[in-house]
mmCIF file of C-alpha atoms (C1' of nucleotides) in Angstrom:
data_model
loop_
_atom_site.group_PDB
_atom_site.id
_atom_site.type_symbol
_atom_site.label_atom_id
_atom_site.label_comp_id
_atom_site.label_asym_id
_atom_site.label_seq_id
_atom_site.Cartn_x
_atom_site.Cartn_y
_atom_site.Cartn_z
ATOM 1 C CA MET A 1 -83.036 -52.134 -49.610
ATOM 2 C CA THR A 2 -84.616 -50.263 -52.620
ATOM 3 C CA GLN A 3 -83.395 -46.874 -51.855
ATOM 4 C CA ALA A 4 -83.136 -45.024 -54.906
ATOM 5 C CA ILE A 5 -79.928 -42.784 -55.207
ATOM 6 C CA ALA A 6 -80.946 -40.352 -57.343
ATOM 7 C CA LEU A 7 -84.764 -39.101 -57.722
ATOM 8 C CA THR A 8 -85.926 -36.207 -59.516
ATOM 9 C CA VAL A 9 -88.722 -33.343 -58.560
ATOM 10 C CA GLY A 10 -91.630 -34.562 -59.749
ATOM 11 C CA ASP A 11 -90.345 -38.786 -57.906
ATOM 12 C CA VAL A 12 -89.956 -37.016 -55.054
ATOM 13 C CA ALA A 13 -93.308 -34.907 -55.481
ATOM 14 C CA ARG A 14 -95.070 -38.168 -55.929
ATOM 15 C CA ALA A 15 -93.210 -40.009 -52.584
ATOM 16 C CA ALA A 16 -94.206 -37.593 -50.031
ATOM 17 C CA GLY A 17 -98.014 -36.265 -51.557
ATOM 18 C CA VAL A 18 -96.729 -33.007 -52.723
ATOM 19 C CA ALA A 19 -96.791 -30.524 -55.970
ATOM 20 C CA PRO A 20 -94.060 -30.669 -57.694
ATOM 21 C CA SER A 21 -93.311 -26.677 -57.061
ATOM 22 C CA ALA A 22 -93.918 -27.218 -53.221
ATOM 23 C CA VAL A 23 -90.922 -29.611 -53.145
ATOM 24 C CA ARG A 24 -88.697 -26.417 -55.090
ATOM 25 C CA PHE A 25 -89.768 -24.201 -53.401
ATOM 26 C CA TYR A 26 -88.483 -26.710 -49.480
ATOM 27 C CA GLU A 27 -85.685 -26.935 -51.331
ATOM 28 C CA GLN A 28 -85.278 -23.066 -52.145
ATOM 29 C CA HIS A 29 -86.139 -23.042 -47.732
ATOM 30 C CA GLY A 30 -83.546 -25.335 -46.680
ATOM 31 C CA VAL A 31 -86.015 -28.379 -45.864
ATOM 32 C CA ILE A 32 -84.695 -30.787 -48.289
ATOM 33 C CA THR A 33 -81.157 -30.156 -50.359
ATOM 34 C CA ALA A 34 -80.405 -31.229 -53.266
ATOM 35 C CA ILE A 35 -77.285 -31.819 -55.852
ATOM 36 C CA ARG A 36 -77.268 -30.987 -59.515
ATOM 37 C CA ASP A 37 -76.654 -32.783 -63.137
ATOM 38 C CA SER A 38 -74.703 -32.034 -65.863
ATOM 39 C CA GLY A 39 -78.591 -30.682 -67.091
ATOM 40 C CA GLY A 40 -79.452 -28.529 -63.787
ATOM 41 C CA ARG A 41 -81.815 -30.710 -63.352
ATOM 42 C CA ARG A 42 -81.914 -31.643 -59.145
ATOM 43 C CA LEU A 43 -81.275 -34.661 -57.669
ATOM 44 C CA PHE A 44 -82.336 -35.766 -54.113
ATOM 45 C CA ASP A 45 -81.702 -39.060 -52.079
ATOM 46 C CA ASP A 46 -84.422 -40.480 -50.683
ATOM 47 C CA SER A 47 -83.998 -38.331 -46.894
ATOM 48 C CA ALA A 48 -86.188 -35.625 -49.340
ATOM 49 C CA SER A 49 -89.913 -37.129 -49.240
ATOM 50 C CA CYS A 50 -89.637 -38.797 -46.105
ATOM 51 C CA ARG A 51 -88.151 -34.884 -44.767
ATOM 52 C CA ILE A 52 -91.059 -33.030 -46.332
ATOM 53 C CA LYS A 53 -92.958 -35.807 -44.481
ATOM 54 C CA VAL A 54 -92.224 -34.724 -41.709
ATOM 55 C CA ALA A 55 -92.500 -31.096 -42.434
ATOM 56 C CA LYS A 56 -95.864 -31.400 -42.694
ATOM 57 C CA LEU A 57 -96.608 -32.509 -39.675
ATOM 58 C CA ALA A 58 -94.550 -30.303 -38.146
ATOM 59 C CA GLN A 59 -96.761 -27.740 -39.894
ATOM 60 C CA ARG A 60 -98.989 -29.632 -38.231
ATOM 61 C CA VAL A 61 -98.224 -29.297 -35.010
ATOM 62 C CA GLY A 62 -97.713 -24.919 -35.300
ATOM 63 C CA LEU A 63 -93.517 -25.251 -36.447
ATOM 64 C CA THR A 64 -92.841 -22.747 -39.283
ATOM 65 C CA VAL A 65 -91.036 -23.609 -42.124
ATOM 66 C CA ARG A 66 -87.761 -22.048 -41.483
ATOM 67 C CA GLU A 67 -88.527 -23.979 -37.458
ATOM 68 C CA ILE A 68 -88.762 -26.987 -40.366
ATOM 69 C CA ALA A 69 -85.446 -25.804 -41.536
ATOM 70 C CA GLU A 70 -83.394 -25.334 -38.445
ATOM 71 C CA LEU A 71 -84.739 -27.874 -36.976
ATOM 72 C CA PHE A 72 -83.206 -29.993 -40.279
ATOM 73 C CA ALA A 73 -79.701 -28.184 -40.739
ATOM 74 C CA ASP A 74 -79.195 -29.852 -37.460
ATOM 75 C CA LEU A 75 -78.870 -33.336 -39.546
ATOM 76 C CA PRO A 76 -76.127 -34.365 -41.148
ATOM 77 C CA PRO A 77 -76.641 -34.464 -45.138
ATOM 78 C CA SER A 78 -76.766 -37.667 -44.653
ATOM 79 C CA ALA A 79 -78.037 -37.941 -41.454
ATOM 80 C CA GLY A 80 -77.991 -42.699 -40.169
ATOM 81 C CA THR A 81 -81.263 -43.876 -37.926
ATOM 82 C CA GLU A 82 -80.036 -41.597 -34.591
ATOM 83 C CA GLU A 83 -79.660 -38.614 -35.726
ATOM 84 C CA TRP A 84 -83.318 -39.145 -37.633
ATOM 85 C CA GLY A 85 -84.116 -40.851 -34.239
ATOM 86 C CA ARG A 86 -82.797 -37.153 -32.273
ATOM 87 C CA MET A 87 -84.342 -35.113 -34.412
ATOM 88 C CA ALA A 88 -87.516 -36.953 -34.201
ATOM 89 C CA ALA A 89 -87.456 -36.551 -30.527
ATOM 90 C CA ALA A 90 -86.426 -33.064 -30.769
ATOM 91 C CA LEU A 91 -89.265 -32.324 -32.623
ATOM 92 C CA VAL A 92 -91.557 -34.193 -29.969
ATOM 93 C CA ALA A 93 -90.493 -32.553 -28.005
ATOM 94 C CA GLU A 94 -90.819 -29.250 -28.795
ATOM 95 C CA SER A 95 -93.933 -29.893 -29.824
ATOM 96 C CA GLU A 96 -95.170 -30.815 -26.148
ATOM 97 C CA ARG A 97 -94.041 -27.744 -25.082
ATOM 98 C CA ARG A 98 -95.794 -26.014 -27.156
ATOM 99 C CA LEU A 99 -98.823 -28.111 -25.445
ATOM 100 C CA ALA A 100 -97.811 -27.468 -22.004
ATOM 101 C CA GLU A 101 -97.696 -23.983 -22.464
ATOM 102 C CA LEU A 102 -101.188 -24.295 -23.482
ATOM 103 C CA ARG A 103 -102.121 -25.766 -21.512
ATOM 104 C CA THR A 104 -100.884 -24.236 -18.102
ATOM 105 C CA SER A 105 -101.330 -20.828 -19.827
ATOM 106 C CA LEU A 106 -105.266 -21.736 -19.906
ATOM 107 C CA ALA A 107 -105.186 -23.120 -16.732
ATOM 108 C CA GLU A 108 -104.164 -19.744 -14.911
ATOM 109 C CA MET A 109 -106.229 -18.262 -17.124
ATOM 110 C CA GLN A 110 -108.838 -20.198 -15.304
ATOM 111 C CA ALA A 111 -107.473 -19.706 -11.465
ATOM 112 C CA GLY A 112 -107.440 -15.512 -12.442
ATOM 113 C CA GLY A 113 -111.139 -15.890 -11.461
ATOM 114 C CA PRO A 114 -113.636 -17.581 -14.578
ATOM 115 C CA LEU A 115 -111.902 -18.133 -17.535
ATOM 116 C CA CYS A 116 -112.742 -15.360 -19.952
ATOM 117 C CA GLY A 117 -115.687 -15.889 -18.106
ATOM 118 C CA VAL A 118 -118.083 -11.977 -18.054
ATOM 119 C CA VAL A 119 -120.605 -11.778 -15.530
ATOM 120 C CA ASP A 120 -122.698 -12.737 -18.631
ATOM 121 C CA ARG A 121 -126.080 -12.180 -17.218
ATOM 122 C CA LEU A 122 -125.687 -8.444 -16.686
ATOM 123 C CA ASP A 123 -129.061 -8.388 -14.195
ATOM 124 C CA GLN A 124 -127.075 -10.378 -11.927
ATOM 125 C CA TYR A 125 -123.955 -8.062 -12.219
ATOM 126 C CA ASN A 126 -125.793 -5.044 -11.563
ATOM 127 C CA GLU A 127 -128.276 -6.641 -8.729
ATOM 128 C CA SER A 128 -124.327 -7.414 -6.879
ATOM 129 C CA ARG A 129 -123.512 -4.333 -7.010
ATOM 130 C CA THR A 130 -126.790 -2.046 -6.607
ATOM 131 C CA SER A 131 -127.215 -4.052 -3.043
ATOM 132 C CA ALA A 132 -123.172 -3.051 -2.675
ATOM 133 C CA MET B 1 -115.586 -8.706 -9.742
ATOM 134 C CA THR B 2 -114.251 -5.545 -11.751
ATOM 135 C CA GLN B 3 -115.674 -6.761 -15.131
ATOM 136 C CA ALA B 4 -115.670 -3.476 -16.935
ATOM 137 C CA ILE B 5 -118.699 -4.017 -19.586
ATOM 138 C CA ALA B 6 -117.507 -1.723 -22.240
ATOM 139 C CA LEU B 7 -114.301 -2.059 -23.584
ATOM 140 C CA THR B 8 -113.098 -0.297 -27.068
ATOM 141 C CA VAL B 9 -110.872 -1.857 -29.510
ATOM 142 C CA GLY B 10 -108.062 0.214 -27.840
ATOM 143 C CA ASP B 11 -109.136 -1.491 -24.587
ATOM 144 C CA VAL B 12 -109.176 -4.634 -25.784
ATOM 145 C CA ALA B 13 -105.288 -4.369 -26.957
ATOM 146 C CA ARG B 14 -103.876 -3.575 -24.253
ATOM 147 C CA ALA B 15 -105.731 -6.510 -22.307
ATOM 148 C CA ALA B 16 -104.466 -8.808 -24.880
ATOM 149 C CA GLY B 17 -100.933 -8.035 -25.940
ATOM 150 C CA VAL B 18 -101.908 -7.307 -29.081
ATOM 151 C CA ALA B 19 -102.276 -3.927 -31.936
ATOM 152 C CA PRO B 20 -105.710 -2.275 -32.071
ATOM 153 C CA SER B 21 -105.589 -3.343 -36.084
ATOM 154 C CA ALA B 22 -105.152 -6.872 -35.053
ATOM 155 C CA VAL B 23 -108.232 -6.540 -32.823
ATOM 156 C CA ARG B 24 -110.270 -5.876 -35.309
ATOM 157 C CA PHE B 25 -109.005 -8.440 -37.397
ATOM 158 C CA TYR B 26 -110.232 -10.753 -35.014
ATOM 159 C CA GLU B 27 -113.226 -9.172 -35.433
ATOM 160 C CA GLN B 28 -113.433 -9.566 -38.632
ATOM 161 C CA HIS B 29 -112.995 -12.754 -38.705
ATOM 162 C CA GLY B 30 -115.598 -14.204 -35.721
ATOM 163 C CA VAL B 31 -112.901 -14.651 -33.022
ATOM 164 C CA ILE B 32 -114.168 -12.251 -31.290
ATOM 165 C CA THR B 33 -118.112 -9.883 -31.380
ATOM 166 C CA ALA B 34 -118.660 -6.784 -30.670
ATOM 167 C CA ILE B 35 -121.692 -4.651 -30.699
ATOM 168 C CA ARG B 36 -121.604 -0.723 -32.003
ATOM 169 C CA ASP B 37 -122.145 2.381 -29.955
ATOM 170 C CA SER B 38 -124.395 5.116 -31.224
ATOM 171 C CA GLY B 39 -120.905 6.636 -33.327
ATOM 172 C CA GLY B 40 -120.359 3.149 -34.867
ATOM 173 C CA ARG B 41 -117.723 2.538 -32.344
ATOM 174 C CA ARG B 42 -117.138 -1.513 -31.625
ATOM 175 C CA LEU B 43 -117.387 -2.517 -27.595
ATOM 176 C CA PHE B 44 -116.293 -5.643 -26.403
ATOM 177 C CA ASP B 45 -116.721 -7.416 -23.383
ATOM 178 C CA ASP B 46 -113.803 -8.696 -21.089
ATOM 179 C CA SER B 47 -114.706 -12.189 -23.163
ATOM 180 C CA ALA B 48 -112.754 -10.021 -26.083
ATOM 181 C CA SER B 49 -108.602 -9.659 -25.099
ATOM 182 C CA CYS B 50 -109.672 -13.724 -23.365
ATOM 183 C CA ARG B 51 -110.556 -15.014 -26.647
ATOM 184 C CA ILE B 52 -107.909 -13.507 -27.993
ATOM 185 C CA LYS B 53 -104.932 -15.145 -25.551
ATOM 186 C CA VAL B 54 -106.824 -18.447 -25.933
ATOM 187 C CA ALA B 55 -106.739 -17.678 -30.050
ATOM 188 C CA LYS B 56 -102.447 -16.897 -29.538
ATOM 189 C CA LEU B 57 -101.225 -20.075 -27.701
ATOM 190 C CA ALA B 58 -103.722 -22.037 -30.416
ATOM 191 C CA GLN B 59 -101.467 -20.775 -33.002
ATOM 192 C CA ARG B 60 -98.939 -21.710 -31.137
ATOM 193 C CA VAL B 61 -100.189 -25.087 -31.695
ATOM 194 C CA GLY B 62 -100.690 -25.305 -34.969
ATOM 195 C CA LEU B 63 -104.845 -23.961 -35.591
ATOM 196 C CA THR B 64 -105.574 -21.332 -38.376
ATOM 197 C CA VAL B 65 -107.899 -18.417 -37.255
ATOM 198 C CA ARG B 66 -110.363 -20.028 -38.939
ATOM 199 C CA GLU B 67 -110.499 -23.028 -36.947
ATOM 200 C CA ILE B 68 -110.307 -20.879 -33.508
ATOM 201 C CA ALA B 69 -112.876 -18.447 -34.946
ATOM 202 C CA GLU B 70 -115.416 -22.323 -35.629
ATOM 203 C CA LEU B 71 -113.775 -23.519 -32.068
ATOM 204 C CA PHE B 72 -115.455 -20.603 -30.047
ATOM 205 C CA ALA B 73 -118.508 -20.376 -32.910
ATOM 206 C CA ASP B 74 -120.052 -23.050 -30.552
ATOM 207 C CA LEU B 75 -119.201 -21.064 -27.539
ATOM 208 C CA PRO B 76 -122.537 -18.980 -26.156
ATOM 209 C CA PRO B 77 -122.284 -15.339 -26.722
ATOM 210 C CA SER B 78 -121.725 -14.879 -23.660
ATOM 211 C CA ALA B 79 -120.818 -18.018 -22.014
ATOM 212 C CA GLY B 80 -120.499 -18.622 -18.338
ATOM 213 C CA THR B 81 -117.354 -20.590 -16.782
ATOM 214 C CA GLU B 82 -118.626 -24.500 -17.869
ATOM 215 C CA GLU B 83 -119.139 -23.224 -21.449
ATOM 216 C CA TRP B 84 -115.256 -21.517 -21.375
ATOM 217 C CA GLY B 85 -113.857 -25.137 -19.598
ATOM 218 C CA ARG B 86 -115.540 -26.903 -22.208
ATOM 219 C CA MET B 87 -113.453 -25.400 -25.254
ATOM 220 C CA ALA B 88 -110.826 -25.284 -23.154
ATOM 221 C CA ALA B 89 -110.692 -29.079 -23.384
ATOM 222 C CA ALA B 90 -111.616 -29.553 -26.985
ATOM 223 C CA LEU B 91 -108.735 -27.414 -27.930
ATOM 224 C CA VAL B 92 -106.422 -29.424 -25.573
ATOM 225 C CA ALA B 93 -107.658 -32.215 -27.435
ATOM 226 C CA GLU B 94 -107.454 -31.420 -31.000
ATOM 227 C CA SER B 95 -103.457 -30.191 -29.943
ATOM 228 C CA GLU B 96 -103.466 -33.716 -28.356
ATOM 229 C CA ARG B 97 -104.803 -35.895 -31.989
ATOM 230 C CA ARG B 98 -102.062 -33.410 -33.776
ATOM 231 C CA LEU B 99 -99.438 -34.539 -31.319
ATOM 232 C CA ALA B 100 -100.753 -37.809 -31.796
ATOM 233 C CA GLU B 101 -101.060 -38.013 -35.136
ATOM 234 C CA LEU B 102 -97.019 -36.812 -34.913
ATOM 235 C CA ARG B 103 -95.755 -39.336 -32.837
ATOM 236 C CA THR B 104 -97.503 -42.916 -34.333
ATOM 237 C CA SER B 105 -96.174 -40.784 -37.632
ATOM 238 C CA LEU B 106 -92.873 -40.950 -37.105
ATOM 239 C CA ALA B 107 -93.126 -44.127 -35.109
ATOM 240 C CA GLU B 108 -95.116 -45.701 -38.858
ATOM 241 C CA MET B 109 -91.832 -43.917 -40.404
ATOM 242 C CA GLN B 110 -89.465 -45.384 -38.171
ATOM 243 C CA ALA B 111 -90.693 -49.107 -38.281
ATOM 244 C CA GLY B 112 -91.314 -49.190 -41.992
ATOM 245 C CA GLY B 113 -86.527 -48.865 -42.410
ATOM 246 C CA PRO B 114 -84.542 -47.108 -41.196
ATOM 247 C CA LEU B 115 -86.598 -43.653 -40.517
ATOM 248 C CA CYS B 116 -85.744 -41.433 -43.503
ATOM 249 C CA GLY B 117 -82.676 -42.700 -42.952
ATOM 250 C CA VAL B 118 -81.076 -43.029 -46.473
ATOM 251 C CA VAL B 119 -78.134 -46.023 -46.565
ATOM 252 C CA ASP B 120 -75.770 -42.883 -46.464
ATOM 253 C CA ARG B 121 -72.358 -44.592 -46.809
ATOM 254 C CA LEU B 122 -72.222 -45.574 -50.817
ATOM 255 C CA ASP B 123 -69.165 -47.669 -50.348
ATOM 256 C CA GLN B 124 -71.646 -49.748 -47.375
ATOM 257 C CA TYR B 125 -74.535 -50.075 -49.623
ATOM 258 C CA ASN B 126 -72.386 -51.294 -52.386
ATOM 259 C CA GLU B 127 -71.076 -53.610 -50.481
ATOM 260 C CA SER B 128 -73.999 -55.163 -49.463
ATOM 261 C CA ARG B 129 -75.142 -55.261 -52.716
ATOM 262 C CA THR B 130 -72.355 -57.074 -55.082
ATOM 263 C CA SER B 131 -72.064 -59.914 -51.557
ATOM 264 C CA ALA B 132 -75.184 -60.490 -52.566
ATOM 265 C "C1'" DG C 1 -116.665 26.217 -29.671
ATOM 266 C "C1'" DC C 2 -112.509 24.098 -30.965
ATOM 267 C "C1'" DT C 3 -108.587 21.111 -30.333
ATOM 268 C "C1'" DT C 4 -107.379 16.541 -30.210
ATOM 269 C "C1'" DG C 5 -107.245 11.511 -28.907
ATOM 270 C "C1'" DA C 6 -109.253 7.449 -30.069
ATOM 271 C "C1'" DC C 7 -112.306 5.733 -33.153
ATOM 272 C "C1'" DT C 8 -114.078 4.539 -38.677
ATOM 273 C "C1'" DT C 9 -113.455 2.149 -43.426
ATOM 274 C "C1'" DC C 10 -110.969 1.266 -46.640
ATOM 275 C "C1'" DA C 11 -106.684 0.446 -49.985
ATOM 276 C "C1'" DA C 12 -102.131 -0.558 -49.792
ATOM 277 C "C1'" DC C 13 -98.630 -3.220 -48.360
ATOM 278 C "C1'" DA C 14 -96.321 -6.835 -45.892
ATOM 279 C "C1'" DA C 15 -94.708 -12.075 -44.760
ATOM 280 C "C1'" DA C 16 -95.119 -16.873 -45.034
ATOM 281 C "C1'" DG C 17 -96.257 -20.681 -47.792
ATOM 282 C "C1'" DG C 18 -97.449 -22.134 -51.858
ATOM 283 C "C1'" DT C 19 -99.567 -22.093 -57.207
ATOM 284 C "C1'" DT C 20 -99.731 -21.297 -62.046
ATOM 285 C "C1'" DG C 21 -97.659 -19.837 -66.000
ATOM 286 C "C1'" DA C 22 -94.452 -18.395 -69.825
ATOM 287 C "C1'" DA C 23 -90.264 -19.343 -72.372
ATOM 288 C "C1'" DC C 24 -86.868 -22.313 -72.918
ATOM 289 C "C1'" DT C 25 -83.768 -26.770 -72.008
ATOM 290 C "C1'" DT C 26 -82.168 -32.059 -71.584
ATOM 291 C "C1'" DG C 27 -82.797 -36.068 -72.323
ATOM 292 C "C1'" DC C 28 -84.792 -40.693 -74.121
ATOM 293 C "C1'" DA C 29 -87.272 -43.232 -77.820
ATOM 294 C "C1'" DA C 30 -89.584 -44.124 -81.881
ATOM 295 C "C1'" DT D 1 -84.066 -36.818 -85.653
ATOM 296 C "C1'" DT D 2 -87.427 -34.873 -83.404
ATOM 297 C "C1'" DG D 3 -91.092 -35.319 -80.300
ATOM 298 C "C1'" DC D 4 -92.421 -35.376 -75.771
ATOM 299 C "C1'" DA D 5 -92.608 -35.430 -71.582
ATOM 300 C "C1'" DA D 6 -90.565 -33.365 -67.220
ATOM 301 C "C1'" DG D 7 -86.648 -30.634 -65.766
ATOM 302 C "C1'" DT D 8 -85.043 -25.579 -65.041
ATOM 303 C "C1'" DT D 9 -86.367 -20.248 -64.290
ATOM 304 C "C1'" DC D 10 -88.861 -16.205 -62.973
ATOM 305 C "C1'" DA D 11 -91.887 -13.387 -62.426
ATOM 306 C "C1'" DA D 12 -97.203 -13.116 -61.111
ATOM 307 C "C1'" DC D 13 -100.480 -14.432 -58.435
ATOM 308 C "C1'" DC D 14 -103.449 -16.684 -54.233
ATOM 309 C "C1'" DT D 15 -104.520 -17.277 -49.417
ATOM 310 C "C1'" DT D 16 -103.376 -16.435 -44.832
ATOM 311 C "C1'" DT D 17 -102.116 -13.746 -41.150
ATOM 312 C "C1'" DG D 18 -101.598 -8.711 -39.952
ATOM 313 C "C1'" DT D 19 -99.630 -3.792 -40.323
ATOM 314 C "C1'" DT D 20 -99.747 1.052 -42.045
ATOM 315 C "C1'" DG D 21 -101.239 4.841 -43.890
ATOM 316 C "C1'" DA D 22 -105.089 7.960 -45.409
ATOM 317 C "C1'" DA D 23 -108.823 10.353 -44.797
ATOM 318 C "C1'" DG D 24 -112.838 11.022 -41.880
ATOM 319 C "C1'" DT D 25 -115.972 11.438 -37.394
ATOM 320 C "C1'" DC D 26 -117.012 11.665 -32.392
ATOM 321 C "C1'" DA D 27 -116.797 12.709 -28.105
ATOM 322 C "C1'" DA D 28 -114.261 15.156 -23.908
ATOM 323 C "C1'" DG D 29 -111.882 18.928 -21.522
ATOM 324 C "C1'" DC D 30 -110.315 23.534 -22.652
#
DNA sequence: GCTTGACTTCAACAAAGGTTGAACTTGCAA
DNA sequence: TTGCAAGTTCAACCTTTGTTGAAGTCAAGC
């Protein structure tokens, strides 16, 4: 178990595959947290790069940075496996909710006449109207 | 079948539940298309408000306006029910792909040691190290 | 024919999610 | 001890997704 205990911005950036500026950005927005050393430098633990990776995945399924920060906020500062598991489950659940809403809304729209289906053949439309 | 044939920006905005400025924005970005009347006004058909509703759903699951426009671009200008169905299926499929990637990435991360789980109890960590 | 409301364009602004650059500090290493 | 890489802050900038406001046009009703 090679857990580095004090990672710098650069370390975390490399580990997470993002720019150092992004690491600072995520800290400012509460996605990750840092302590400071005597010289004012941010020090992260290993969970930081991990949180960022999860955040990136979460963004892909439509969560905002604010939402992600809130999701992580419920997480104890130094969470164990179960807490992380619960959080991951919550994230997946939220993503599933959104997918479900996509599905049901599309289904509803399809139920109410042809899904966005304009009567595209105008002649067809006019025919049915003139024949009425 | 009460298909309005020439809807203005305001009509579409009302129907889709968005601001007129958003309707113009979506037209500029290829999510919807319009013809112009003699006075330069945009004229939409019914599919416009529908496209916007779908676009809003798609944004919730992480697609960008550009991606949505591309999705709709494959759609004939005035698509029938099957084309819309195919498009809707593609959208759902993309959303599912992202959810699947979320799931598998989280699973991978969990497999590689405790998911982001820092060895939070330092004493515990140190114990295991000193006892080695 | 004139007002009124809804449209037009264009430019500026806003908030989210970052990046970049300037100016400065810190700590490791030769 | 001096140099250099990497850190710091702050401000400016960029893209995305729109909103707002100014200035003007158009059609419909009075």
